[in-house]
PDB file of N, CA and C in Angstrom:
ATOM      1  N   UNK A   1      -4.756 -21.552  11.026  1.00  0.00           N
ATOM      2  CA  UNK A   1      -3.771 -20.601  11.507  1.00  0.00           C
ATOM      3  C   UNK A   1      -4.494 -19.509  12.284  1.00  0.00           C
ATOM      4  N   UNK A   2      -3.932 -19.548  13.319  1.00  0.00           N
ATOM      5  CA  UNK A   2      -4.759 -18.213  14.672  1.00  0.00           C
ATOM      6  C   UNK A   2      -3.788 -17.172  14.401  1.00  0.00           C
ATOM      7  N   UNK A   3      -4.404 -15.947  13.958  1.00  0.00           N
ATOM      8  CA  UNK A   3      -3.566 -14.386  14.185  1.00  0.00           C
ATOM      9  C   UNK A   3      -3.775 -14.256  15.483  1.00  0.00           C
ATOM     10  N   UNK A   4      -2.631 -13.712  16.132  1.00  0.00           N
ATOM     11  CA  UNK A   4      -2.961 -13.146  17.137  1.00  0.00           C
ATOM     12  C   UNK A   4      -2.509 -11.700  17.235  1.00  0.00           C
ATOM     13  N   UNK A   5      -3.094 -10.776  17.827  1.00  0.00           N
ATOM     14  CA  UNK A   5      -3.055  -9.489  17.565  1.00  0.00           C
ATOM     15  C   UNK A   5      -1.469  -8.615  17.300  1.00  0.00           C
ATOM     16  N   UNK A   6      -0.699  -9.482  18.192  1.00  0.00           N
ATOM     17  CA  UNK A   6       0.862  -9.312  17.910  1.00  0.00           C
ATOM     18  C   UNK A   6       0.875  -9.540  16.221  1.00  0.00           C
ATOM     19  N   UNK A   7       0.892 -10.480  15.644  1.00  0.00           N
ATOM     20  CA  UNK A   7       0.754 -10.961  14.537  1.00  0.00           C
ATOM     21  C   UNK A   7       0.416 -10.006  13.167  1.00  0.00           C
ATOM     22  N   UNK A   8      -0.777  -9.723  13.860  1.00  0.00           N
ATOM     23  CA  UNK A   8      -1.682  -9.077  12.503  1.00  0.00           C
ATOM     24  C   UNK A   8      -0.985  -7.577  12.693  1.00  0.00           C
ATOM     25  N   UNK A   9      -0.123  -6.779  13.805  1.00  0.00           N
ATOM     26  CA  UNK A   9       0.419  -5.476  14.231  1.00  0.00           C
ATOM     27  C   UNK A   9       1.714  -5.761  12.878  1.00  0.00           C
ATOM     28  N   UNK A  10       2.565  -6.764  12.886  1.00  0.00           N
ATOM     29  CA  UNK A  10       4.228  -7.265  12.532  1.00  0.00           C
ATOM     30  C   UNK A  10       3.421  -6.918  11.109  1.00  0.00           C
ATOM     31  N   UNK A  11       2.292  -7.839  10.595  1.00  0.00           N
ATOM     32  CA  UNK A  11       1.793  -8.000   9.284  1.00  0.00           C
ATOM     33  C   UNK A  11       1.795  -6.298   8.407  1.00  0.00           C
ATOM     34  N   UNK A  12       1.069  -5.971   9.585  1.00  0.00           N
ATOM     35  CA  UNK A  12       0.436  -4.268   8.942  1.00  0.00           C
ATOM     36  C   UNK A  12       1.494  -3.557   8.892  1.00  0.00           C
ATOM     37  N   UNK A  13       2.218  -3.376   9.729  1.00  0.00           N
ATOM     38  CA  UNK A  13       3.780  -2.843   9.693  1.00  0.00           C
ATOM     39  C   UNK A  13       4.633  -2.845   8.415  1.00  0.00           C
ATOM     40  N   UNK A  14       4.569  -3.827   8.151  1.00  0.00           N
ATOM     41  CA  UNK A  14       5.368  -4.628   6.966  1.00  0.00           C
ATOM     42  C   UNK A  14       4.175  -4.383   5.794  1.00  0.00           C
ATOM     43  N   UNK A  15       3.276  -4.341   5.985  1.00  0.00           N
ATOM     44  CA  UNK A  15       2.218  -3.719   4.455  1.00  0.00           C
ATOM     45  C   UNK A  15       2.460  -2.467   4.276  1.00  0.00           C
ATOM     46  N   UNK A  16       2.776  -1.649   4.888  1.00  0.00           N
ATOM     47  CA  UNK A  16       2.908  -0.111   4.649  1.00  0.00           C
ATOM     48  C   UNK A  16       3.767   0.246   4.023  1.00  0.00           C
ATOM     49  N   UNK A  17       4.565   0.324   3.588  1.00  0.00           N
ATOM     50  CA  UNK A  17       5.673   0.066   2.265  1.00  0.00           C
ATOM     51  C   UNK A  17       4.743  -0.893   1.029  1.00  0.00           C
ATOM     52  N   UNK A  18       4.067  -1.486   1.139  1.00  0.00           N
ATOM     53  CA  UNK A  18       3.926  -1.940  -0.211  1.00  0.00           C
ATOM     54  C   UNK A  18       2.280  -1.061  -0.282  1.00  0.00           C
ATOM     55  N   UNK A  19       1.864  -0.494   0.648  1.00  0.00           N
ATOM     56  CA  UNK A  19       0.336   0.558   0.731  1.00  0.00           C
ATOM     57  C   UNK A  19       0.981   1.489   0.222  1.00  0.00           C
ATOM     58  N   UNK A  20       1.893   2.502   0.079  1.00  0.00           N
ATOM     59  CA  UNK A  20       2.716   3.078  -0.325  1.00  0.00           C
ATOM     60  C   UNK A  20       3.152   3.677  -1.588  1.00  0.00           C
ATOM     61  N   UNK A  21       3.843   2.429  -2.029  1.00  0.00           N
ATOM     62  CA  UNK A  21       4.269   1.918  -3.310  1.00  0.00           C
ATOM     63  C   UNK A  21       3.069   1.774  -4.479  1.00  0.00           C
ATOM     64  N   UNK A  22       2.050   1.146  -4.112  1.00  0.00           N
ATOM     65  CA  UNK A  22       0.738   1.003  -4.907  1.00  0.00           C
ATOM     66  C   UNK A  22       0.295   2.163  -4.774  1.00  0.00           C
ATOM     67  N   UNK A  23       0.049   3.060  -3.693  1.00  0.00           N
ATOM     68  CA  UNK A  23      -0.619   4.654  -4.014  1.00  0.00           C
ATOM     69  C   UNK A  23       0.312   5.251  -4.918  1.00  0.00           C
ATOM     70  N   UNK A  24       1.972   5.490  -5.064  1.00  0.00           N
ATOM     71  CA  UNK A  24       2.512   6.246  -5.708  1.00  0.00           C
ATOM     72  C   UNK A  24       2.471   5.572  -6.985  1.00  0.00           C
ATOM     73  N   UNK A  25       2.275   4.239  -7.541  1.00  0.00           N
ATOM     74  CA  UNK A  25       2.528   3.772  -8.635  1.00  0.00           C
ATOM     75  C   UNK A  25       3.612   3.517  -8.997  1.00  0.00           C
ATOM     76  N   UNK A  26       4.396   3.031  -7.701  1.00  0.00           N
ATOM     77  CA  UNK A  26       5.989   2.377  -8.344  1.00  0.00           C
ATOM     78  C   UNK A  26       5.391   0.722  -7.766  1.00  0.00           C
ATOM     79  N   UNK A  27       5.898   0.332  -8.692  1.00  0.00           N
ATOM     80  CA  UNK A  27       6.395  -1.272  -8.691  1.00  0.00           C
ATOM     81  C   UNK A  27       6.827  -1.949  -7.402  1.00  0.00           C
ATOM     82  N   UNK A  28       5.970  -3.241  -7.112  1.00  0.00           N
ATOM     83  CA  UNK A  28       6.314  -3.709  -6.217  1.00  0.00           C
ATOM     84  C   UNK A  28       7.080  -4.894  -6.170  1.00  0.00           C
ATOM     85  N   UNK A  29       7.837  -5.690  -5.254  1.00  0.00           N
ATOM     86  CA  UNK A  29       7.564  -7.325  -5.371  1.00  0.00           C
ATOM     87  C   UNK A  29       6.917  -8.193  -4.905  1.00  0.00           C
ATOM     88  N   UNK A  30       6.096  -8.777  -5.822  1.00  0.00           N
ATOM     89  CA  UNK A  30       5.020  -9.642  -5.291  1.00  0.00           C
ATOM     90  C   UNK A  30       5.568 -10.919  -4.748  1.00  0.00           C
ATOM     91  N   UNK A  31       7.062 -11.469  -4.851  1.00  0.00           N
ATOM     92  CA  UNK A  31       7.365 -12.483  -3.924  1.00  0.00           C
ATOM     93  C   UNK A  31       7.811 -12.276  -2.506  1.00  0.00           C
ATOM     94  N   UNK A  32       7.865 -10.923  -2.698  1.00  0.00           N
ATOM     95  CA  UNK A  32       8.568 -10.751  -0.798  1.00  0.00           C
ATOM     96  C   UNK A  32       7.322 -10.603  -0.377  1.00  0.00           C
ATOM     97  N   UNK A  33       6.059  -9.882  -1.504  1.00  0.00           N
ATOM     98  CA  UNK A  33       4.848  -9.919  -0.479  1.00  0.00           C
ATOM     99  C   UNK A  33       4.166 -11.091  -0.252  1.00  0.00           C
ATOM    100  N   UNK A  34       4.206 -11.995  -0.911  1.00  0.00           N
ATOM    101  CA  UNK A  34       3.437 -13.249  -0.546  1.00  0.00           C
ATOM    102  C   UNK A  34       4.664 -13.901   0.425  1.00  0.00           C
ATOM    103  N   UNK A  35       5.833 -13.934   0.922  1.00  0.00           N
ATOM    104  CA  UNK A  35       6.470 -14.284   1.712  1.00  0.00           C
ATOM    105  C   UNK A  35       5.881 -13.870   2.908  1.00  0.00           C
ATOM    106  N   UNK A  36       5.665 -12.481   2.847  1.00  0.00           N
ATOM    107  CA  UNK A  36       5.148 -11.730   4.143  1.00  0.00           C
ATOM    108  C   UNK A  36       4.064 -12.354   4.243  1.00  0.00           C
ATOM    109  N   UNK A  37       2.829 -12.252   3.928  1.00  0.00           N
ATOM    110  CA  UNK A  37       1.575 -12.576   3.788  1.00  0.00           C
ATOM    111  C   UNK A  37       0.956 -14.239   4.104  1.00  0.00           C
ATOM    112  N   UNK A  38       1.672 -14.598   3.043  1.00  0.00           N
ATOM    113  CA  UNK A  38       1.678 -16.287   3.043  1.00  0.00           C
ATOM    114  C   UNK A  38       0.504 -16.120   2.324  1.00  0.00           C
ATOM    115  N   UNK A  39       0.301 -17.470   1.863  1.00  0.00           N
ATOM    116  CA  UNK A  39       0.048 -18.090   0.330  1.00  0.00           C
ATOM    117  C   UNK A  39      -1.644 -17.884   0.788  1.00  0.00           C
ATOM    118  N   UNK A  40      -2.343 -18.128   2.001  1.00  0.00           N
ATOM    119  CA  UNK A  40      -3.609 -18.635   1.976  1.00  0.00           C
ATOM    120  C   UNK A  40      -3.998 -17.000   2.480  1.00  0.00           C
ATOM    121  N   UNK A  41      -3.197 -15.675   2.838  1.00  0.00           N
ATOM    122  CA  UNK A  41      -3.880 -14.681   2.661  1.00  0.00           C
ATOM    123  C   UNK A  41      -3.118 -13.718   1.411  1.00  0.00           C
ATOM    124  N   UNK A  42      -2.097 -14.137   0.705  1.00  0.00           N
ATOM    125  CA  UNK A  42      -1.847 -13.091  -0.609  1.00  0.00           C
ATOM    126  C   UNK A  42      -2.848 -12.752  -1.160  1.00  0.00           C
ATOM    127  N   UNK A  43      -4.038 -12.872  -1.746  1.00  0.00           N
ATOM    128  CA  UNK A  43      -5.007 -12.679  -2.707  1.00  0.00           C
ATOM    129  C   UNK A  43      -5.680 -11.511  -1.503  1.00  0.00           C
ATOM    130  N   UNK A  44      -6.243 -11.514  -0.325  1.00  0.00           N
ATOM    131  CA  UNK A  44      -7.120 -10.992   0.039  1.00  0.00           C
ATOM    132  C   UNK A  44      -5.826  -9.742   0.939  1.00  0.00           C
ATOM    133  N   UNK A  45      -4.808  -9.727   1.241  1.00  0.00           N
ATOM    134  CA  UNK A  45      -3.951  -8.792   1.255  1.00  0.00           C
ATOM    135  C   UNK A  45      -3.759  -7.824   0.006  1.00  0.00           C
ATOM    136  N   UNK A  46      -3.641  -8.584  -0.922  1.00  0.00           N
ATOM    137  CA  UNK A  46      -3.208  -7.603  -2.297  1.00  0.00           C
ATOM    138  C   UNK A  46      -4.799  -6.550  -2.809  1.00  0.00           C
ATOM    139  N   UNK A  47      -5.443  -7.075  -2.357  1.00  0.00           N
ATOM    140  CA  UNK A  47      -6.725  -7.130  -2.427  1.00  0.00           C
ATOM    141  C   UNK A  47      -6.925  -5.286  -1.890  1.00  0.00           C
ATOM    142  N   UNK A  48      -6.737  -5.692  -0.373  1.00  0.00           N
ATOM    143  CA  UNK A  48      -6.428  -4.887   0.654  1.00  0.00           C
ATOM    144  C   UNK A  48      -5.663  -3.350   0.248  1.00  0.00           C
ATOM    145  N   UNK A  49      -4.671  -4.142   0.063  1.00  0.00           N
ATOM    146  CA  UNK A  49      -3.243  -3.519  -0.801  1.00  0.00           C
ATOM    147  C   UNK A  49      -4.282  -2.051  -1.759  1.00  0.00           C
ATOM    148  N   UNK A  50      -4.623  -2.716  -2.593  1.00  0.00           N
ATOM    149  CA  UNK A  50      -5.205  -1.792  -3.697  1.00  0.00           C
ATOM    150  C   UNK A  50      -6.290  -0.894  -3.289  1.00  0.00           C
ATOM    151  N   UNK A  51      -7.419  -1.489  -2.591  1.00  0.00           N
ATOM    152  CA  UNK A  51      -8.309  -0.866  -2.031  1.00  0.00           C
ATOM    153  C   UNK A  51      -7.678   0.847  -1.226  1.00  0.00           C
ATOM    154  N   UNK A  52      -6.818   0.189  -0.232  1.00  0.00           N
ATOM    155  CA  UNK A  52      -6.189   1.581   0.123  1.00  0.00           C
ATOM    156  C   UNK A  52      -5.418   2.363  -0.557  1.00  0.00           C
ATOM    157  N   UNK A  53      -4.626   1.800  -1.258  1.00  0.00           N
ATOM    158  CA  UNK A  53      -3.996   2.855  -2.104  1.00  0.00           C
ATOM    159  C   UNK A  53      -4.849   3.378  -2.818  1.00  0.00           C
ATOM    160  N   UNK A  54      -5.832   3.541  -3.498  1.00  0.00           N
ATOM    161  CA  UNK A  54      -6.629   4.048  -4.286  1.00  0.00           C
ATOM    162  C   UNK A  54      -7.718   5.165  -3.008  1.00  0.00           C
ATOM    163  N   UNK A  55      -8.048   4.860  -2.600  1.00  0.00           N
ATOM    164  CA  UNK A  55      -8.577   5.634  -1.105  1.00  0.00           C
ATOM    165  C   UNK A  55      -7.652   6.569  -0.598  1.00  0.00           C
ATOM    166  N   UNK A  56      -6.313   6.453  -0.963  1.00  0.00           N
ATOM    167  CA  UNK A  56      -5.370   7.429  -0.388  1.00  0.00           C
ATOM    168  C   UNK A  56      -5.032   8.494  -1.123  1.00  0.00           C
ATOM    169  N   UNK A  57      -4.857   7.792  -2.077  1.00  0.00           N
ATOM    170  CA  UNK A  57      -4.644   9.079  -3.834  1.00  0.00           C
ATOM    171  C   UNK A  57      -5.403   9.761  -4.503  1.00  0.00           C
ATOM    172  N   UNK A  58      -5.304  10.523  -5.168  1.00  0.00           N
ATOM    173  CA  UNK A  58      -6.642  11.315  -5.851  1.00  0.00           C
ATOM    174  C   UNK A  58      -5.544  11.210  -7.244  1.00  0.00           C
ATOM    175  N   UNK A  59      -6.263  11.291  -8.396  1.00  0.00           N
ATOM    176  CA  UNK A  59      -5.408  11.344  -9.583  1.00  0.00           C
ATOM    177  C   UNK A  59      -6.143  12.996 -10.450  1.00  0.00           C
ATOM    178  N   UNK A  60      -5.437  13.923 -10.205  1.00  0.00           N
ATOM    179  CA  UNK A  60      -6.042  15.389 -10.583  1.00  0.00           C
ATOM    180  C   UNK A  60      -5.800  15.771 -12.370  1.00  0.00           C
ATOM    181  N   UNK A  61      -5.920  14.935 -13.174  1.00  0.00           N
ATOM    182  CA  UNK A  61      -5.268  15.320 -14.506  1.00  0.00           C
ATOM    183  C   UNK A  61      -3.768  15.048 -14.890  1.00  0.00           C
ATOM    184  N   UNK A  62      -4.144  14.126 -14.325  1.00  0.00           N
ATOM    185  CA  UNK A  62      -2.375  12.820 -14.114  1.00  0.00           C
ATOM    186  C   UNK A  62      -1.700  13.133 -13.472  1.00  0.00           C
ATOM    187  N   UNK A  63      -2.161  14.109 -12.215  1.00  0.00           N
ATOM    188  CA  UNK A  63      -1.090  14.428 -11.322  1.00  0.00           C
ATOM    189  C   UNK A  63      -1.661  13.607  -9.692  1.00  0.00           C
ATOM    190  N   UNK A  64      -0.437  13.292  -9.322  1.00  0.00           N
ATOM    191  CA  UNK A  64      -1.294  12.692  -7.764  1.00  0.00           C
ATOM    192  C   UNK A  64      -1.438  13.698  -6.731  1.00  0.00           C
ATOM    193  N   UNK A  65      -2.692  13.578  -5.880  1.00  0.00           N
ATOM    194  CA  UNK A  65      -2.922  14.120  -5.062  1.00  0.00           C
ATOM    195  C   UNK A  65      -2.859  12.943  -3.341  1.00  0.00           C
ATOM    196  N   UNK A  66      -2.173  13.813  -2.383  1.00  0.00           N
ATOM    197  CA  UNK A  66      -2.794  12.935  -1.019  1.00  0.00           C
ATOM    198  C   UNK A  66      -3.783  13.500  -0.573  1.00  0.00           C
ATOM    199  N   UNK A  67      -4.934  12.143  -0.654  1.00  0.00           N
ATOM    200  CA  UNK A  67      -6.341  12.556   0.004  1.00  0.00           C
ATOM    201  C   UNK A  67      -6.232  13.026   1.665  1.00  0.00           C
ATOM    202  N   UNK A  68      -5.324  12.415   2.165  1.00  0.00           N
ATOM    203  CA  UNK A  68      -5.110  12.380   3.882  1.00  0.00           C
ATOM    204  C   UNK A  68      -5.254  13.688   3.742  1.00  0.00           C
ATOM    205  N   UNK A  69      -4.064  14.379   3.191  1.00  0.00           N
ATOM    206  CA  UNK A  69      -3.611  15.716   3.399  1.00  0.00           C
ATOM    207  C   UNK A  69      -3.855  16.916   2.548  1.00  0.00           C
ATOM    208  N   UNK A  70      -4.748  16.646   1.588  1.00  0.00           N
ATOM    209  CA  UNK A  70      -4.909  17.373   0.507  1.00  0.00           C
ATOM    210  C   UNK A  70      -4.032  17.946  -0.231  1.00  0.00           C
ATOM    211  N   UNK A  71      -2.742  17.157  -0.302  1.00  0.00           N
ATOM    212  CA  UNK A  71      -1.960  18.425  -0.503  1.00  0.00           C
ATOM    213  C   UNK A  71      -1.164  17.875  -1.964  1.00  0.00           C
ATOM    214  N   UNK A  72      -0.396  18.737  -2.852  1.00  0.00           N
ATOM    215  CA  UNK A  72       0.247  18.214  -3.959  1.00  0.00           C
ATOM    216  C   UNK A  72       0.199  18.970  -5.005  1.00  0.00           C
ATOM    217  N   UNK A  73       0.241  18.846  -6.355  1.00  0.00           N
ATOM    218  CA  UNK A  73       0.807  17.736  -6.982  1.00  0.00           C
ATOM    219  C   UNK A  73       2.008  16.550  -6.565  1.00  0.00           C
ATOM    220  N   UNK A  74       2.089  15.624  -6.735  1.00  0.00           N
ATOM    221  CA  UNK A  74       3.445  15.094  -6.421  1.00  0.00           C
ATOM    222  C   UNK A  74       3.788  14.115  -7.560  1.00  0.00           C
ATOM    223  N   UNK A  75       4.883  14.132  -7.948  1.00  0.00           N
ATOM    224  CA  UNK A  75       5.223  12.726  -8.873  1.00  0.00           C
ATOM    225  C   UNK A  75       5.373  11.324  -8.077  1.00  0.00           C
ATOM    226  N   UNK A  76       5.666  10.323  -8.472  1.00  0.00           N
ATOM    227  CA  UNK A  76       5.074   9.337  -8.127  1.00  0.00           C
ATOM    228  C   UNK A  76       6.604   9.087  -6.939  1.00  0.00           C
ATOM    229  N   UNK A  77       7.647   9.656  -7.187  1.00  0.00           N
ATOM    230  CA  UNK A  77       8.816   9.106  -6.464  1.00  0.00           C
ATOM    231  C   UNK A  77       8.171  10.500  -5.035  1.00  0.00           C
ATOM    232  N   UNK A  78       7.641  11.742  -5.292  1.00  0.00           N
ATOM    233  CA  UNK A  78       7.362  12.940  -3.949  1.00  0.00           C
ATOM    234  C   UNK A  78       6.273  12.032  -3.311  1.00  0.00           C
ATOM    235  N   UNK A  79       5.499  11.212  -3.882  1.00  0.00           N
ATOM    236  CA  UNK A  79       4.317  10.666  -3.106  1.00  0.00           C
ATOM    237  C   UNK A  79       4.505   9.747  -2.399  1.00  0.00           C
ATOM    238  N   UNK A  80       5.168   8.886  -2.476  1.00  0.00           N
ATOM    239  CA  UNK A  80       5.790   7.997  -1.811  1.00  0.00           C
ATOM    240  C   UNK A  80       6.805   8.572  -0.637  1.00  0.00           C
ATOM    241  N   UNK A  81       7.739   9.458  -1.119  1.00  0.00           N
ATOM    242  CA  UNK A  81       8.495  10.248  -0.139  1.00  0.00           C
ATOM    243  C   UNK A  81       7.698  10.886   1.031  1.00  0.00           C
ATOM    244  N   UNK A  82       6.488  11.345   0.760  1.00  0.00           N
ATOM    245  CA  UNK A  82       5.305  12.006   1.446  1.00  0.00           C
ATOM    246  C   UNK A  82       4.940  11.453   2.443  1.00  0.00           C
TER     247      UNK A  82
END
């Protein structure tokens, strides 16, 4: 299977809601994401997935912080809203 740059743009688009969701710590679905993804890149997407959300958040004494922006506290539904 050839990505082509159109491709991998639709892909990332559509990850940002579930990059999101994993930084704020709400629940995702893992069948619409392996729909999106497809079967031979789910593992190294979800992969992906986590890596950034964790790079994006700071956890300050159980409160979340956005690293982008330094800014917060936020609960997990303001971080996502953010």
């Amino acid at each position: 299977m050839v990505l082509t740059l159109s491709k991998v743009d639709v892909i990332a688009e559509k990850l940002v809601e579930y990059v999101a969701r994993a930084a704020s710590r709400i629940r995702y679905n893992r069948d619409k994401l392996m729909t999106i993804a497809g079967s031979s890149l789910y593992g190294k997407v979800v992969k992906v997935i986590s890596r950034v959300a964790e790079y994006i958040v700071e956890d300050r004494n159980g409160l979340l912080w956005c690293r982008l922006c330094n800014k917060g506290p936020f609960t997990k539904r303001g971080l996502y809203l953010h």
